[in-house]
Coordinates of N, CA and C in Angstrom, one line a residue:
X1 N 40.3 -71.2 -21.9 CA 40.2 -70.2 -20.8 C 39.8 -68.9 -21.4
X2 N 39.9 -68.0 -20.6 CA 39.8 -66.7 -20.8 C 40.8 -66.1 -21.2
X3 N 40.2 -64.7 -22.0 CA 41.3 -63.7 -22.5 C 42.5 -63.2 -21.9
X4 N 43.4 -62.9 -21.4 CA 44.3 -62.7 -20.4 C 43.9 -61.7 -19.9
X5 N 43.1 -60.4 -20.3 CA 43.0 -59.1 -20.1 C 41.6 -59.0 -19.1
X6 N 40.8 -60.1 -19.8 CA 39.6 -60.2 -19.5 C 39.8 -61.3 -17.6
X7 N 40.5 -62.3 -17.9 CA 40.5 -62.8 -16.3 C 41.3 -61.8 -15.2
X8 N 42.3 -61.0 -16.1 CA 42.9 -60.2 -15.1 C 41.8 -59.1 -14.6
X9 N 41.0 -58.5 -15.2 CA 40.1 -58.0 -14.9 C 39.1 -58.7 -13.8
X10 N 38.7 -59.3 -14.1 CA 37.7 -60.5 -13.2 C 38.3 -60.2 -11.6
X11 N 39.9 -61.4 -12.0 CA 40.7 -61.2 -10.7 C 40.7 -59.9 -9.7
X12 N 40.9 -58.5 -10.4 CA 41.4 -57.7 -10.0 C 39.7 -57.3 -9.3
X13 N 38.5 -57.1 -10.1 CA 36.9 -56.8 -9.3 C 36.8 -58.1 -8.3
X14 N 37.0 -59.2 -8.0 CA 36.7 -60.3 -7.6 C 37.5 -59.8 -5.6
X15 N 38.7 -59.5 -6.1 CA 39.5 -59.1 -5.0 C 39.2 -58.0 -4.6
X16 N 39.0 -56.7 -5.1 CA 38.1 -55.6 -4.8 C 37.1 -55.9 -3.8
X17 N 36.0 -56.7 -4.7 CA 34.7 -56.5 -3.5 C 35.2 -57.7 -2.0
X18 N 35.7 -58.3 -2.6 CA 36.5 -59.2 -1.2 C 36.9 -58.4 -0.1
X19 N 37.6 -57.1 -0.4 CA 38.6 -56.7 0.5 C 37.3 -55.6 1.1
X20 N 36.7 -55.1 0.2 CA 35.6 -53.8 0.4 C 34.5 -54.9 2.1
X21 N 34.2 -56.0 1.2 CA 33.0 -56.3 1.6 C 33.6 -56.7 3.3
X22 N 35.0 -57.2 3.4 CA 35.7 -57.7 4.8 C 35.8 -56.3 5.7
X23 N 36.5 -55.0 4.8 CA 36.4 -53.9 5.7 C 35.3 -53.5 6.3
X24 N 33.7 -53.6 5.4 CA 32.9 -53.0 5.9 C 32.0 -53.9 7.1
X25 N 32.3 -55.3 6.7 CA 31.5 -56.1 7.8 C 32.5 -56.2 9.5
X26 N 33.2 -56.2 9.8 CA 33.7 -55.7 10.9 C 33.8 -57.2 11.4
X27 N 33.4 -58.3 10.7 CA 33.8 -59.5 11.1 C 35.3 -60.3 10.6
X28 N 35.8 -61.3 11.2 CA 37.3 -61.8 11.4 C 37.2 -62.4 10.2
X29 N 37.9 -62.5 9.2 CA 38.2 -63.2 8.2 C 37.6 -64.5 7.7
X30 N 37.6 -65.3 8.9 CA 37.2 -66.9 9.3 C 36.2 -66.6 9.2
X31 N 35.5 -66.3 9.8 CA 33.8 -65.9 9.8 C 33.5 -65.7 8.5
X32 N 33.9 -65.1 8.1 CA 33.0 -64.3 6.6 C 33.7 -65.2 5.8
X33 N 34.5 -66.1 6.1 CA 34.9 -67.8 4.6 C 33.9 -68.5 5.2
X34 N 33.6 -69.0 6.3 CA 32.9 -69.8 6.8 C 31.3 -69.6 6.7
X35 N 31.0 -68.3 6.4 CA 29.6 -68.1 5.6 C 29.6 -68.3 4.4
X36 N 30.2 -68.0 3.6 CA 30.4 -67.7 1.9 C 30.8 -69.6 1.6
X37 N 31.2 -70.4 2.2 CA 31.6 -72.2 2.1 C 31.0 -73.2 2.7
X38 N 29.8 -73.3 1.3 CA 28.8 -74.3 1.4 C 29.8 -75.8 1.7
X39 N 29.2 -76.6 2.1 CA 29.3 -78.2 2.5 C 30.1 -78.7 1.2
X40 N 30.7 -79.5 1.2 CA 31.1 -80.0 -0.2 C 31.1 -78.9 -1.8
X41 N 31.4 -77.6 -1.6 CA 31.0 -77.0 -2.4 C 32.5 -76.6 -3.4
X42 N 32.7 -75.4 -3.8 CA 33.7 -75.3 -4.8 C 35.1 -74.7 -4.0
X43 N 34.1 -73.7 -3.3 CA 35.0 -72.9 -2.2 C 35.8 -73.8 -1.2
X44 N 35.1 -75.0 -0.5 CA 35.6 -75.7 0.4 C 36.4 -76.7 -0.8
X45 N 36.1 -77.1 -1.9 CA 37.4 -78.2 -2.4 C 38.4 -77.5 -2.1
X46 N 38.7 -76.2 -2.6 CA 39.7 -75.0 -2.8 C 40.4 -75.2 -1.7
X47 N 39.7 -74.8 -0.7 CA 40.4 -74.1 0.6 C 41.0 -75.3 1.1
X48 N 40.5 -76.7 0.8 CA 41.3 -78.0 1.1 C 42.1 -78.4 0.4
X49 N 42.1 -77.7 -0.5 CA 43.3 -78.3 -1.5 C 44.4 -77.1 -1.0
X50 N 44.1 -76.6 -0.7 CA 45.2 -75.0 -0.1 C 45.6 -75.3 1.3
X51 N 45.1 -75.8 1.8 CA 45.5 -76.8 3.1 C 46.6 -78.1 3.2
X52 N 46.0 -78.9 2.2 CA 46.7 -79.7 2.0 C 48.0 -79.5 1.4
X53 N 47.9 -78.6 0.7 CA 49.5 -78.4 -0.1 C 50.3 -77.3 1.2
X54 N 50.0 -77.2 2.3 CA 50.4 -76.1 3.0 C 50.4 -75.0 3.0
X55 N 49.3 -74.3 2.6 CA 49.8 -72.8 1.9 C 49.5 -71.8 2.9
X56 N 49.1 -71.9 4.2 CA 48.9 -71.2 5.0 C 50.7 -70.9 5.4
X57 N 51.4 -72.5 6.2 CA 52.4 -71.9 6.1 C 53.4 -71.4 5.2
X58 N 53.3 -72.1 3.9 CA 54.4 -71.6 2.9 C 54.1 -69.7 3.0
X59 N 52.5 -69.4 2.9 CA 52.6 -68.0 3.0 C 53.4 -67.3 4.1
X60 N 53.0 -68.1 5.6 CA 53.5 -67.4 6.3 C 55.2 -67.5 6.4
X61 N 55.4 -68.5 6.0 CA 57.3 -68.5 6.2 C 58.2 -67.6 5.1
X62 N 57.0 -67.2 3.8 CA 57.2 -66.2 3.3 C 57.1 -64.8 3.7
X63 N 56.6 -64.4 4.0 CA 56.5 -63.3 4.9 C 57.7 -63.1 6.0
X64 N 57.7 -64.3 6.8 CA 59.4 -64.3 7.5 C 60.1 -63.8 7.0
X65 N 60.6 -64.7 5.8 CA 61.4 -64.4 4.8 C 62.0 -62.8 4.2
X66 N 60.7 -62.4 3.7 CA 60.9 -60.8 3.5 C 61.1 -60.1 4.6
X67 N 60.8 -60.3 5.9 CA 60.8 -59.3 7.3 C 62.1 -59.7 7.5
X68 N 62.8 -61.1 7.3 CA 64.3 -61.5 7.9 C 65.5 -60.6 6.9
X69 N 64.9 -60.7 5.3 CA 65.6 -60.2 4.6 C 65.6 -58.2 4.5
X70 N 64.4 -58.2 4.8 CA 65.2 -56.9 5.3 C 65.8 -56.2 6.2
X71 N 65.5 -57.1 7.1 CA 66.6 -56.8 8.5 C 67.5 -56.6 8.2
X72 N 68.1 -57.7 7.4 CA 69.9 -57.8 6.9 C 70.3 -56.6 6.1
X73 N 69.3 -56.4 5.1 CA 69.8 -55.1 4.3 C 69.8 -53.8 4.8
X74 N 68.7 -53.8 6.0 CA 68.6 -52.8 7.0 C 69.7 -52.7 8.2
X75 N 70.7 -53.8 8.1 CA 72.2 -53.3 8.8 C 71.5 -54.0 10.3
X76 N 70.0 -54.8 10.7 CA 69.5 -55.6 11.8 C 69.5 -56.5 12.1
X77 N 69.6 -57.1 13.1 CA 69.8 -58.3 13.7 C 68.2 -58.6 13.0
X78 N 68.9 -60.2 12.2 CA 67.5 -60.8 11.5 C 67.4 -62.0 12.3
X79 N 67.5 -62.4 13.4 CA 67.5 -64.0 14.4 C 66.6 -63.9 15.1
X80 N 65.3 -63.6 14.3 CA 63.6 -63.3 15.0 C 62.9 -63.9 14.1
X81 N 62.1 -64.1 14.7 CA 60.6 -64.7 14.4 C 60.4 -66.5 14.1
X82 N 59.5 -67.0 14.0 CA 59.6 -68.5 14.1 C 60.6 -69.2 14.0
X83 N 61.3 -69.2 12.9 CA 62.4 -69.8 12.7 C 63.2 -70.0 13.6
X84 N 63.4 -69.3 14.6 CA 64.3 -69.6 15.7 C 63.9 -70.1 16.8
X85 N 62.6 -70.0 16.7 CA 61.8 -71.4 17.7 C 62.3 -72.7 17.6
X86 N 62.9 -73.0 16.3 CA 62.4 -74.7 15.8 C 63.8 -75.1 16.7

């Protein structure tokens, strides 16, 4: 692999122009993966493999998670959000 200093670098410009290039095009997220992921390409194994292991919801039940736990520390009723659907 790479140097540790050198992929953290990569990672850190890689995510930069990601976020730059999504603010300035004014299109939805989906859109702009859905241009950038060719057919059978590297991007699409990825995003299937990130599918299949669940990672949309693992992120999002994480996110609960932190909003539920601060409620509690915040002295608020934390018996919101999906979880309490099920």
């Amino acid at each position: 692999g790479l140097p540790r200093s050198l992929a953290q670098k990569l990672v850190l410009q890689t995510m930069e122009g990601a976020i730059a290039y999504a603010k300035e095009s004014n299109e939805h997220p989906a859109v702009l993966r859905n241009d950038i992921t060719s057919p059978g390409g590297t991007t699409a194994a990825a995003t299937y493999k990130l599918e299949e292991g669940r990672f949309r919801n693992v992120v999002s039940d994480a996110v609960w998670a932190a909003y539920q736990r601060a409620r509690e520390l915040g002295g608020k009723d934390h018996k919101v959000g999906p979880s309490t659907l099920r």
